[in-house]
Short mmCIF file of C-alpha atoms in Angstrom, two decimals:
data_model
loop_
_atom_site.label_atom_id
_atom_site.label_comp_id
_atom_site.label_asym_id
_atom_site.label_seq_id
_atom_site.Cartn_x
_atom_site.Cartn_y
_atom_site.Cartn_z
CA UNK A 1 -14.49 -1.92 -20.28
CA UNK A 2 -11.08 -0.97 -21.70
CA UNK A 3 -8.59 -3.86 -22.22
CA UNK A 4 -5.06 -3.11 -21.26
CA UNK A 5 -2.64 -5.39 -22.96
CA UNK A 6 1.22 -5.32 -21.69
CA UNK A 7 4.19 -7.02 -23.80
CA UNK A 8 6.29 -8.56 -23.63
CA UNK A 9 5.26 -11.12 -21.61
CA UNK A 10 8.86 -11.43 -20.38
CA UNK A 11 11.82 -9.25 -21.14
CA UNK A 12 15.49 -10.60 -20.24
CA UNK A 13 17.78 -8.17 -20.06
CA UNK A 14 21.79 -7.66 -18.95
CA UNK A 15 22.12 -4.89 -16.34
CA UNK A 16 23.09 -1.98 -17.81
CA UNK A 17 20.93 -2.35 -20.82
CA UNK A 18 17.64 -0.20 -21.51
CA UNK A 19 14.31 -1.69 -21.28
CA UNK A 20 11.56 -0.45 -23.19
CA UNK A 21 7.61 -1.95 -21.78
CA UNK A 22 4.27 -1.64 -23.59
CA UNK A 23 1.29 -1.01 -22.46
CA UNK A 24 -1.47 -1.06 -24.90
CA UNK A 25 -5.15 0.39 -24.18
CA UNK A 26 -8.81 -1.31 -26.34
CA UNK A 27 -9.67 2.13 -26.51
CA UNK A 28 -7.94 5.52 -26.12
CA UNK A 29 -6.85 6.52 -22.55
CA UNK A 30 -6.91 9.84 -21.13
CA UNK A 31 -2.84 10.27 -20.73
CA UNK A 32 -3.75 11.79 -17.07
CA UNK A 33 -4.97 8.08 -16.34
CA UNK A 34 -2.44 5.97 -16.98
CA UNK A 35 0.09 4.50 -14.14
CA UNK A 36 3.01 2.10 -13.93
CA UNK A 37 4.06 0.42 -10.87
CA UNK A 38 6.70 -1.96 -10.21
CA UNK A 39 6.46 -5.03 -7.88
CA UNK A 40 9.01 -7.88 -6.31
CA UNK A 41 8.81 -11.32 -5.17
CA UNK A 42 6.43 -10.94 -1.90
CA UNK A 43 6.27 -7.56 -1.94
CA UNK A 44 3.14 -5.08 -2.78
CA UNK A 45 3.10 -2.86 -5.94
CA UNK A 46 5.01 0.14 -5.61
CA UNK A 47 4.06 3.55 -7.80
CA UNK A 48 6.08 4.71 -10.40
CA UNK A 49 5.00 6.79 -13.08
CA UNK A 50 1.16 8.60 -12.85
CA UNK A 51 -0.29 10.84 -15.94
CA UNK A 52 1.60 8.76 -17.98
CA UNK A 53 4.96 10.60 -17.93
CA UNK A 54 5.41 12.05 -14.20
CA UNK A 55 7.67 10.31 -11.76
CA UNK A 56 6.22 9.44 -8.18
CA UNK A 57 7.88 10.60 -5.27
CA UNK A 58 11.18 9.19 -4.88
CA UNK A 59 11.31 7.46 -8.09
CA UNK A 60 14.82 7.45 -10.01
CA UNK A 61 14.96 9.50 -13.22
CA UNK A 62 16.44 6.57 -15.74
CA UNK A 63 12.53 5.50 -15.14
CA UNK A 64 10.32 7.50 -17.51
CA UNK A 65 6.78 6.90 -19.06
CA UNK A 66 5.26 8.39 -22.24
CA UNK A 67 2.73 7.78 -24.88
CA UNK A 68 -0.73 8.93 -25.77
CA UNK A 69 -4.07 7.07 -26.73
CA UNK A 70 -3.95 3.08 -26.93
CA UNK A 71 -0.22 3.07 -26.59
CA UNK A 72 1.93 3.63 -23.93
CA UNK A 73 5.52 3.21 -22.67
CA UNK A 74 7.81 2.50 -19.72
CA UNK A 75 11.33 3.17 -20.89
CA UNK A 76 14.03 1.94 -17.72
CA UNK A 77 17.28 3.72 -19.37
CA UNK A 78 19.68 1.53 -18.09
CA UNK A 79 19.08 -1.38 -15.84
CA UNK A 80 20.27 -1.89 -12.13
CA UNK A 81 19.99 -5.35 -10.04
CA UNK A 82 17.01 -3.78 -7.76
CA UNK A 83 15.18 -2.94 -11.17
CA UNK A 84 14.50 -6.95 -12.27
CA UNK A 85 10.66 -7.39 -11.20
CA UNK A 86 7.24 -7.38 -12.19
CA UNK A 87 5.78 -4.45 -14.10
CA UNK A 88 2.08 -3.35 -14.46
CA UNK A 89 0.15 -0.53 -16.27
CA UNK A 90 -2.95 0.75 -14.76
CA UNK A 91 -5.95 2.91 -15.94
CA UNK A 92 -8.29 4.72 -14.72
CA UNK A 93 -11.98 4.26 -16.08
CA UNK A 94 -15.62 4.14 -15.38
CA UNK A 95 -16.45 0.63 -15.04
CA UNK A 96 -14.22 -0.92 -13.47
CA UNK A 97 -13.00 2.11 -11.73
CA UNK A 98 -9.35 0.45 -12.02
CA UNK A 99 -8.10 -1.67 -14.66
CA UNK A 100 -4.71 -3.41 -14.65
CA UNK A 101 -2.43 -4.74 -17.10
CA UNK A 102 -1.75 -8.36 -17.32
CA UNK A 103 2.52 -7.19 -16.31
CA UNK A 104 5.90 -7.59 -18.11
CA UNK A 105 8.72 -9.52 -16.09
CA UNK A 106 11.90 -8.03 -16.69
CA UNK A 107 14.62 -11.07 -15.45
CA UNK A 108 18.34 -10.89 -15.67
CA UNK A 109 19.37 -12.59 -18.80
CA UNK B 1 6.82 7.30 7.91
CA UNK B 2 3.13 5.97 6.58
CA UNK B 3 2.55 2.54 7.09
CA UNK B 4 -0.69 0.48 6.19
CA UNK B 5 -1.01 -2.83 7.61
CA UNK B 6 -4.01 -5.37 7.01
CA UNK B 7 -4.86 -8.64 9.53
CA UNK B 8 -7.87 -10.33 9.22
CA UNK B 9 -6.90 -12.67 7.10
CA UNK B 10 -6.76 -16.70 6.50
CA UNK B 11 -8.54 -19.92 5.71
CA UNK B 12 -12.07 -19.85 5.53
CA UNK B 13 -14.78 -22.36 3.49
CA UNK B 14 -16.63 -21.24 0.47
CA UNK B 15 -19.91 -19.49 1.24
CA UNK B 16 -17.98 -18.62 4.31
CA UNK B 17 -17.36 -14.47 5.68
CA UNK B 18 -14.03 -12.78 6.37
CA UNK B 19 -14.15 -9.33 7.44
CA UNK B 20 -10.41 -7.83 7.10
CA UNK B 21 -8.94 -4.53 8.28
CA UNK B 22 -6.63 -2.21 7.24
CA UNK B 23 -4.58 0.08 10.01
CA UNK B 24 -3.29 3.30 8.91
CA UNK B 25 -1.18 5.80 10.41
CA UNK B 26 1.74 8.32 9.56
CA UNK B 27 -0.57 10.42 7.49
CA UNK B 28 -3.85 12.01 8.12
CA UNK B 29 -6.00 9.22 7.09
CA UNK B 30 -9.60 11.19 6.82
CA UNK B 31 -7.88 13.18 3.62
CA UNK B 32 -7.22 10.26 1.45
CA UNK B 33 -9.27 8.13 -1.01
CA UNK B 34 -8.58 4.28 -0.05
CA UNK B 35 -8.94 1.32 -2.49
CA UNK B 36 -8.50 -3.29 -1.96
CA UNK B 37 -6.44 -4.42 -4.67
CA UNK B 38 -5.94 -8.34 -4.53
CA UNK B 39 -4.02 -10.98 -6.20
CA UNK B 40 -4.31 -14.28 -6.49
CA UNK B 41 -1.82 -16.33 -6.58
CA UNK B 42 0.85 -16.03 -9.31
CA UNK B 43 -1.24 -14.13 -11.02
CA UNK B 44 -1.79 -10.15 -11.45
CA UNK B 45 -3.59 -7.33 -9.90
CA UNK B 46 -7.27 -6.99 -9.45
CA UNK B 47 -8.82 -3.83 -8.08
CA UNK B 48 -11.62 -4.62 -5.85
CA UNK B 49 -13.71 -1.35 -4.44
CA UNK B 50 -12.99 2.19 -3.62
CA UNK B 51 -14.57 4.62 -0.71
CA UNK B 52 -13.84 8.14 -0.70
CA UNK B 53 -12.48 10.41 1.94
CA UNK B 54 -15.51 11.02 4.05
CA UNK B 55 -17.35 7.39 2.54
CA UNK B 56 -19.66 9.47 0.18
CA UNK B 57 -18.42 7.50 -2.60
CA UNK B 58 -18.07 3.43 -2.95
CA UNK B 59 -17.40 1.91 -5.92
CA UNK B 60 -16.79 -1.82 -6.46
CA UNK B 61 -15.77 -4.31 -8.90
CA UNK B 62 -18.32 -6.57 -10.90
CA UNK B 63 -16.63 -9.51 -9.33
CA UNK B 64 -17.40 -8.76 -5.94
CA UNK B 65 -20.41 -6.38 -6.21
CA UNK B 66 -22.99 -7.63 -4.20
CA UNK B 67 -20.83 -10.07 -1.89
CA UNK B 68 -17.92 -7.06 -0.62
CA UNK B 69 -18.50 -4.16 1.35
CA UNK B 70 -16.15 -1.62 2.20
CA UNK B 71 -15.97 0.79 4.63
CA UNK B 72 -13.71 3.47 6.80
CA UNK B 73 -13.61 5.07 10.06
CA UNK B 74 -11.47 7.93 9.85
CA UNK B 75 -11.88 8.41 14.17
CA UNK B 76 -9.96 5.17 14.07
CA UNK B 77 -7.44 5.90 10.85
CA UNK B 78 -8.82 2.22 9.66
CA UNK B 79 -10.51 0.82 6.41
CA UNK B 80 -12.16 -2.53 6.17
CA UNK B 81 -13.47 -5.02 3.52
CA UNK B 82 -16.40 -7.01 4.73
CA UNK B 83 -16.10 -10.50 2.25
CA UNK B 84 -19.83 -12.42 2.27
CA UNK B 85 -20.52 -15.62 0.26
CA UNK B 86 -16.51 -15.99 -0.31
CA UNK B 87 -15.89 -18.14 -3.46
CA UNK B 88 -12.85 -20.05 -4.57
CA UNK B 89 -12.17 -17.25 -6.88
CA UNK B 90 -11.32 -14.87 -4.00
CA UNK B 91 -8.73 -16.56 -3.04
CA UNK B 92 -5.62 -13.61 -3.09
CA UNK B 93 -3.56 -11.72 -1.27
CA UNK B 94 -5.28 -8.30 -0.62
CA UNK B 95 -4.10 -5.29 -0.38
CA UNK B 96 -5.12 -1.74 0.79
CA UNK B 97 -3.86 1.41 -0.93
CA UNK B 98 -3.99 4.76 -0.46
CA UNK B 99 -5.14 6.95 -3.56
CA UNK B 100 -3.73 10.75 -2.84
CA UNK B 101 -5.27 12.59 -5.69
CA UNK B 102 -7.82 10.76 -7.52
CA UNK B 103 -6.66 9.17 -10.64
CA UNK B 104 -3.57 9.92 -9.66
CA UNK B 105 -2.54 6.29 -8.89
CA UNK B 106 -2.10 4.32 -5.84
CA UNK B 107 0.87 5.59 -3.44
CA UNK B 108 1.26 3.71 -0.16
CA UNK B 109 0.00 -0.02 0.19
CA UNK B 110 -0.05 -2.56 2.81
CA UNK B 111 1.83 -5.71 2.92
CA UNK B 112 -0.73 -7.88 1.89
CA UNK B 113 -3.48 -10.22 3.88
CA UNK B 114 -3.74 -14.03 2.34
CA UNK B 115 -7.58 -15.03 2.12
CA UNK B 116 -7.54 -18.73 1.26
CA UNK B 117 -11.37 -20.30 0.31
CA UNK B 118 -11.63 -23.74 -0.10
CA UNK B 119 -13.34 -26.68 1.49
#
């Protein structure tokens, strides 16, 4: 079972700034499996990034994802208010079929 | 606009059933893969099971292997998770999803239905 290991465990950031979120794999990740999504207080997940790097529908454009392997990234380029929440990586494997991260909480410093 | 929605939902006694639903519409429901995610609370996600378009395919976590069932009926755009022998461990909000592509991550979920187990 592959491991997926996000840090920080917190981030606290000013609006405005750049966020940068790891996502880190036990074993290497096929980059067309790997997904971020993004979830509030009371609210359910919503998609972000799949295939590592390509934006969901709808999704602004200072959001991007890269990396390759075990280690993985979800760069926000400069922080609004709406984008202070919960983030989680997922993979995509053969047992479990769907693995998620343990999440980084970006909060307003 | 696509909308999932769950019910089914709420307090039940360990060893205890819960059968919830999810209700789908906005989209042609028969076309997409459909997956329970839960989470308990304060804590992160946990996928639960998987069933394919047309049900051909049903995968399901260790945790709940055995004890879950899943299942769709595309005449009536809905997808269920039948819960047996409920344990305090199951106690989450849980979610449906919709899976457009496979592996291409999860694009439309519900709101969430609370399944409490204790005594």
């Amino acid at each position: 079972e592959i491991v997926l290991t996000q840090s920080p465990g917190t981030l606290s950031l000013s609006p405005g700034e750049r966020a940068t979120l790891s996502c880190r794999a036990s074993q290497s990740v096929s980059s067309n499996y790997l997904v971020w999504y993004q979830q509030k207080p009371g609210q359910a997940p919503r998609l972000l990034i799949y295939g590592a790097s390509s934006r969901a529908t709808g999704i602004p454009d200072r959001f991007s994802g890269s990396g390759s392997g075990t280690d993985f990234t979800l760069t926000i380029s400069r922080l609004e208010p709406e984008d202070f929440a919960v983030y989680y990586c997922q993979q995509y494997g053969n047992s479990p079929r769907l693995t998620f991260g343990g999440g980084t909480k970006v909060e307003i410093k | 606009e696509v909308q999932l929605v769950e019910s089914g939902g709420g307090l039940v006694q360990p060893g205890g059933s819960l059968r919830l639903s999810c209700a789908a519409s906005g989209f042609t429901f028969s076309t997409y893969g459909m997956n329970w995610v839960r989470q308990a609370p304060g804590k992160g996600l946990e996928w639960v099971s998987y069933i394919s378009r047309s049900s051909n395919s049903i995968i399901y976590a260790d945790s709940v292997k055995g004890r879950f069932t899943i299942s769709r009926d595309n005449a009536k755009n809905s997808l269920y998770l039948q819960m047996n022998s409920l344990r305090d461990e199951d106690t989450a909000v849980y979610f449906c999803a919709r899976e457009p592509i496979s592996v291409s991550g999860l694009d439309y979920w519900g709101q969430g239905s609370l399944v409490t187990v204790s005594s």
